[in-house]
Amino acid sequence: MRARQSVVDVSGLDTVPFGHRSLLWWGTVGFALIEGFTLVLMAASWFYLRTNEYDWPPGRTPDPDLLVPTINTVLLLLVVVPMRAVDRAAKRRDRAGVVRGLLVALALTVVVTVLRWWEILALNVRYDSHAYGSVAWGVVVLHATLLVVDVFETATLAGLFMSGRARQKHYPDAVDAADYQYFLSLAWVPLYFIVYWGPRLL
């Protein structure tokens, strides 16, 4: 007597996984963890060096300026808004919505990346002046490298969807790009306070 075999109908399952069911999502999380740990090490170095100095900034080094860094921090947080729209549009398979969100996010991120140079100038210190100058530059420049990478990633995705060559499998890529943007924007907030407000308050 033959055993009866059970049959499971999987035709209704989504063929394009989002979130933790996607291998790419785990890659994005891993990349964010690595970069986040690097940023934490830089911030820890800033605090370590601070404990070894009576004056911070040392000598006659002026405190950092606040205007441009504050404006740029607000702009970087605003990038989250169009990327959140990309996140939602991608899950609806709304190509036009993904394109709109990516283009707005790209424009804002380019502005933020360009203004990062003026943020560096706002530190009011050379990178080779002393330990304070080196670690302040290190924090700001390290995060700037992530901004540059994000500009290229967003531009590539936007071009892919605008050209009509994007496939179903690329919608999770857009969602992962949004997740990375959340990390990139939110990770800068404590670094902004450490580098630009820290010399005044600590």
Short mmCIF file of C-alpha atoms in Angstrom, two decimals:
data_model
loop_
_atom_site.label_atom_id
_atom_site.label_comp_id
_atom_site.label_asym_id
_atom_site.label_seq_id
_atom_site.Cartn_x
_atom_site.Cartn_y
_atom_site.Cartn_z
CA MET A 1 0.00 0.00 0.00
CA ARG A 2 1.50 3.29 -1.11
CA ALA A 3 1.80 6.12 1.45
CA ARG A 4 -0.13 9.21 0.64
CA GLN A 5 2.06 12.20 -0.18
CA SER A 6 1.09 15.64 1.08
CA VAL A 7 1.24 18.48 -1.42
CA VAL A 8 1.88 22.09 -0.43
CA ASP A 9 0.72 24.84 -2.75
CA VAL A 10 3.42 27.57 -2.82
CA SER A 11 2.07 29.42 -5.83
CA GLY A 12 0.91 32.29 -3.63
CA LEU A 13 4.31 32.94 -2.08
CA ASP A 14 6.22 36.07 -3.05
CA THR A 15 9.08 35.25 -5.42
CA VAL A 16 10.88 38.49 -4.46
CA PRO A 17 11.74 38.47 -0.74
CA PHE A 18 12.09 41.65 1.29
CA GLY A 19 13.74 42.24 4.65
CA HIS A 20 15.43 39.44 6.58
CA ARG A 21 14.29 36.85 4.01
CA SER A 22 16.65 38.45 1.47
CA LEU A 23 20.36 37.63 1.38
CA LEU A 24 21.08 41.19 0.24
CA TRP A 25 19.38 42.54 3.39
CA TRP A 26 21.83 40.58 5.54
CA GLY A 27 24.69 41.99 3.48
CA THR A 28 23.42 45.51 4.07
CA VAL A 29 23.10 44.86 7.80
CA GLY A 30 26.63 43.44 7.89
CA PHE A 31 28.04 46.44 6.04
CA ALA A 32 26.24 48.84 8.37
CA LEU A 33 27.58 46.97 11.41
CA ILE A 34 31.15 47.14 10.11
CA GLU A 35 30.94 50.81 9.24
CA GLY A 36 29.08 51.58 12.45
CA PHE A 37 31.81 49.90 14.50
CA THR A 38 34.43 51.97 12.66
CA LEU A 39 32.56 55.17 13.47
CA VAL A 40 32.23 54.10 17.11
CA LEU A 41 36.01 53.52 17.25
CA MET A 42 36.62 57.02 15.89
CA ALA A 43 34.24 58.53 18.43
CA ALA A 44 35.90 56.52 21.22
CA SER A 45 39.29 57.85 20.08
CA TRP A 46 37.93 61.39 20.33
CA PHE A 47 36.86 60.81 23.95
CA TYR A 48 40.10 59.00 24.82
CA LEU A 49 42.22 61.87 23.53
CA ARG A 50 39.98 64.34 25.33
CA THR A 51 40.81 62.73 28.68
CA ASN A 52 44.52 63.36 28.06
CA GLU A 53 44.17 67.07 27.36
CA TYR A 54 43.54 69.88 29.80
CA ASP A 55 42.39 72.22 27.02
CA TRP A 56 40.09 70.87 24.33
CA PRO A 57 40.68 72.08 21.68
CA PRO A 58 44.32 72.45 22.71
CA GLY A 59 46.07 75.80 22.90
CA ARG A 60 44.51 78.63 20.95
CA THR A 61 42.55 76.41 18.58
CA PRO A 62 39.06 77.95 18.19
CA ASP A 63 35.90 75.94 18.70
CA PRO A 64 34.29 74.60 15.52
CA ASP A 65 31.74 76.77 13.75
CA LEU A 66 28.17 75.51 13.98
CA LEU A 67 26.18 77.06 11.11
CA VAL A 68 27.12 74.89 8.12
CA PRO A 69 27.41 71.63 10.13
CA THR A 70 23.97 72.20 11.66
CA ILE A 71 22.37 72.98 8.29
CA ASN A 72 24.01 69.93 6.75
CA THR A 73 22.89 67.68 9.59
CA VAL A 74 19.29 68.80 9.06
CA LEU A 75 19.60 68.16 5.31
CA LEU A 76 21.04 64.70 5.94
CA LEU A 77 18.10 63.85 8.18
CA LEU A 78 15.71 65.14 5.50
CA VAL A 79 17.10 62.55 3.06
CA VAL A 80 15.29 59.96 5.18
CA VAL A 81 11.93 61.32 3.96
CA PRO A 82 12.29 60.52 0.22
CA MET A 83 14.05 57.26 1.04
CA ARG A 84 11.12 56.26 3.23
CA ALA A 85 8.92 56.96 0.19
CA VAL A 86 11.24 54.73 -1.87
CA ASP A 87 10.86 51.99 0.74
CA ARG A 88 7.07 52.08 0.54
CA ALA A 89 6.93 52.45 -3.25
CA ALA A 90 9.28 49.51 -3.80
CA LYS A 91 7.12 47.23 -1.67
CA ARG A 92 4.14 48.25 -3.84
CA ARG A 93 6.21 47.64 -7.02
CA ASP A 94 5.59 51.31 -7.91
CA ARG A 95 8.42 52.11 -10.31
CA ALA A 96 7.49 55.78 -10.75
CA GLY A 97 7.36 56.26 -6.99
CA VAL A 98 10.77 54.63 -6.57
CA VAL A 99 12.27 56.86 -9.25
CA ARG A 100 10.83 60.05 -7.72
CA GLY A 101 12.08 59.19 -4.26
CA LEU A 102 15.54 58.19 -5.47
CA LEU A 103 15.98 61.39 -7.49
CA VAL A 104 14.99 63.62 -4.56
CA ALA A 105 17.23 61.64 -2.20
CA LEU A 106 20.10 61.80 -4.71
CA ALA A 107 19.80 65.58 -5.08
CA LEU A 108 19.80 66.07 -1.30
CA THR A 109 22.70 63.68 -0.76
CA VAL A 110 24.81 65.43 -3.41
CA VAL A 111 24.22 68.75 -1.63
CA VAL A 112 25.13 67.19 1.72
CA THR A 113 28.29 65.66 0.26
CA VAL A 114 29.42 68.97 -1.26
CA LEU A 115 28.68 70.85 1.95
CA ARG A 116 30.76 68.30 3.86
CA TRP A 117 33.86 70.16 2.62
CA TRP A 118 32.63 73.31 4.35
CA GLU A 119 31.90 71.21 7.43
CA ILE A 120 35.55 70.22 7.45
CA LEU A 121 36.58 73.86 7.14
CA ALA A 122 34.21 74.66 10.01
CA LEU A 123 36.44 72.57 12.29
CA ASN A 124 38.84 75.54 12.28
CA VAL A 125 41.87 73.26 12.56
CA ARG A 126 44.24 71.41 10.25
CA TYR A 127 44.32 67.62 10.35
CA ASP A 128 48.05 67.66 11.17
CA SER A 129 47.97 70.34 13.87
CA HIS A 130 47.68 67.97 16.83
CA ALA A 131 45.71 64.95 18.06
CA TYR A 132 42.50 66.97 18.34
CA GLY A 133 42.73 68.09 14.72
CA SER A 134 43.50 64.56 13.52
CA VAL A 135 40.61 62.87 15.32
CA ALA A 136 38.09 65.62 14.42
CA TRP A 137 39.04 65.33 10.76
CA GLY A 138 39.01 61.56 11.04
CA VAL A 139 35.40 61.43 12.24
CA VAL A 140 34.09 63.86 9.62
CA VAL A 141 36.07 62.47 6.68
CA LEU A 142 35.28 58.84 7.53
CA HIS A 143 31.56 59.56 7.45
CA ALA A 144 32.07 61.57 4.25
CA THR A 145 33.43 58.46 2.50
CA LEU A 146 30.12 56.73 3.26
CA LEU A 147 28.26 59.68 1.75
CA VAL A 148 30.25 59.39 -1.47
CA VAL A 149 29.47 55.67 -1.70
CA ASP A 150 25.79 56.42 -1.06
CA VAL A 151 25.70 58.99 -3.89
CA PHE A 152 26.97 56.39 -6.37
CA GLU A 153 24.61 53.70 -5.08
CA THR A 154 21.56 55.95 -5.25
CA ALA A 155 22.52 57.25 -8.70
CA THR A 156 22.98 53.69 -9.99
CA LEU A 157 19.60 52.57 -8.67
CA ALA A 158 17.88 55.68 -10.02
CA GLY A 159 19.42 55.11 -13.46
CA LEU A 160 18.39 51.46 -13.41
CA PHE A 161 14.75 52.23 -12.65
CA MET A 162 14.58 55.24 -14.99
CA SER A 163 15.97 53.24 -17.90
CA GLY A 164 13.25 50.62 -17.51
CA ARG A 165 15.83 47.85 -17.06
CA ALA A 166 14.89 47.24 -13.42
CA ARG A 167 13.33 43.85 -12.75
CA GLN A 168 11.26 42.57 -9.86
CA LYS A 169 14.42 41.51 -8.08
CA HIS A 170 15.62 45.13 -7.96
CA TYR A 171 12.77 46.35 -5.75
CA PRO A 172 14.32 44.76 -2.64
CA ASP A 173 17.55 46.56 -3.61
CA ALA A 174 15.72 49.86 -3.33
CA VAL A 175 14.36 48.88 0.09
CA ASP A 176 17.86 47.93 1.25
CA ALA A 177 19.18 51.28 -0.01
CA ALA A 178 16.55 52.98 2.14
CA ASP A 179 17.59 50.91 5.16
CA TYR A 180 21.20 51.91 4.65
CA GLN A 181 20.17 55.56 4.35
CA TYR A 182 18.48 55.38 7.74
CA PHE A 183 21.75 54.14 9.22
CA LEU A 184 23.83 56.74 7.39
CA SER A 185 21.68 59.67 8.48
CA LEU A 186 21.05 58.62 12.07
CA ALA A 187 24.66 57.59 12.70
CA TRP A 188 25.80 61.13 11.92
CA VAL A 189 23.68 62.78 14.63
CA PRO A 190 25.78 61.69 17.65
CA LEU A 191 28.98 62.34 15.67
CA TYR A 192 27.79 65.87 14.90
CA PHE A 193 27.23 66.58 18.59
CA ILE A 194 30.57 65.04 19.57
CA VAL A 195 32.68 66.89 17.02
CA TYR A 196 30.95 70.27 16.85
CA TRP A 197 29.39 70.65 20.30
CA GLY A 198 31.79 68.49 22.29
CA PRO A 199 34.57 71.12 22.48
CA ARG A 200 32.07 73.57 23.94
CA LEU A 201 30.43 71.23 26.44
CA LEU A 202 33.06 68.67 27.45
#
